[in-house]
Amino acid sequence: MEVNRYLEILGVFEKLKNNTRHSFTSSGRKESVAEHSHRLAVMAYFVKDEYPDADIGKVILMCLFHDLGEAFTGDVPSFEKTGEDEAREKKNVRAFIDELPPPYRAELSSLFDEMEGMRTPEAKLFKALDNMEAVIQHNEADISTWMPLEYDLQLSYGKESTAFSEYTRRLKERCNEISREKIERAEKP
């Protein structure tokens, strides 16, 4: 790839370091989109023993690229995201991919199609982990950073996406236990 084009592409991904998410870290600062994607990729790597038939390399790519649209739009929390927001993100991602050199264009276009289709074990695992990373991050953050609607959302978010496998269901159940304990501690005087 030509060096100037390479640097332009990296500049787009640098925005993911700057764009913050709704979530806070355990130290009390807002989490960046890039931090979320990085830990999500780490999560995928460390469940490869649970999914020996899945292409974990592909899952890791999904984790790294899934929020590319937020380089253009910023983060919109799931509880505020509209169909219009999703369409704008998708349009920006497709425009970006369409401008990539052929081998990257084909690979990333196929990857995004697979993520959108949600039919493969890799796409299902990616989506379950994506939802769970947000739940885990909220459990790690101080409860004072939670909005009132998040008390219920924390327990329901990811329920549907994690239903596809025993391991992700157990992960969701354990995270819910941690959330309930956190809520109970916060409600005690």
Steps between C-alpha positions, in 0.01 A plus 500: 500500500620849416640670812282813489184290464618281787542806722156632401341170603682503831372855555142375478570237763674755721159664540387190686756584768348847538131413475369406840224261586222529751691264733747599769814312600570382853721809546204729429578628151300441185603198297604552138354302212849363430533375858167319471603338171840399636358326806231340289774346281677376815171348619468311171855368525443364849186303410656313209516181710122518544443526123751265334302491173476880467752709308615711795728703273190613314319574826795713610484694170128557557579631848766737371294639210139487622483861625675653198189709433556680828817654356260704285197542727632466853338262747125493542398285800289198408204630700502822292598362158235531233462330165617825344818491711566141394442584133740796520770283660451227240516750214825649633657158548403389148637822349828453688530135399417579137805731487743236627742313273339185351618225735403700812175615343391144426604359837341774712186515287452127552574533873239775547245301296561203728461711815176649370363159398553352847478148359848362564635379835772766471250786457283370784800468732625847410158656570460320833846610613439857378189525716674336794801732483266793566337317792840405646625857463198634684559246777858625529405868504372677809123469521477879532576512125187296420188673374172392672390302192821298514400316817250298296693517174808351665300184574328471161768624259651213304243242610392430143847498344648275770223239466679330208747300714532350845822688572364845414182426697712415805704816447181709490365329811819565696514863387138542611592364843781755524265779386238405760762493776626844390146641498423352842818650651413840352148491641614419855542811719 
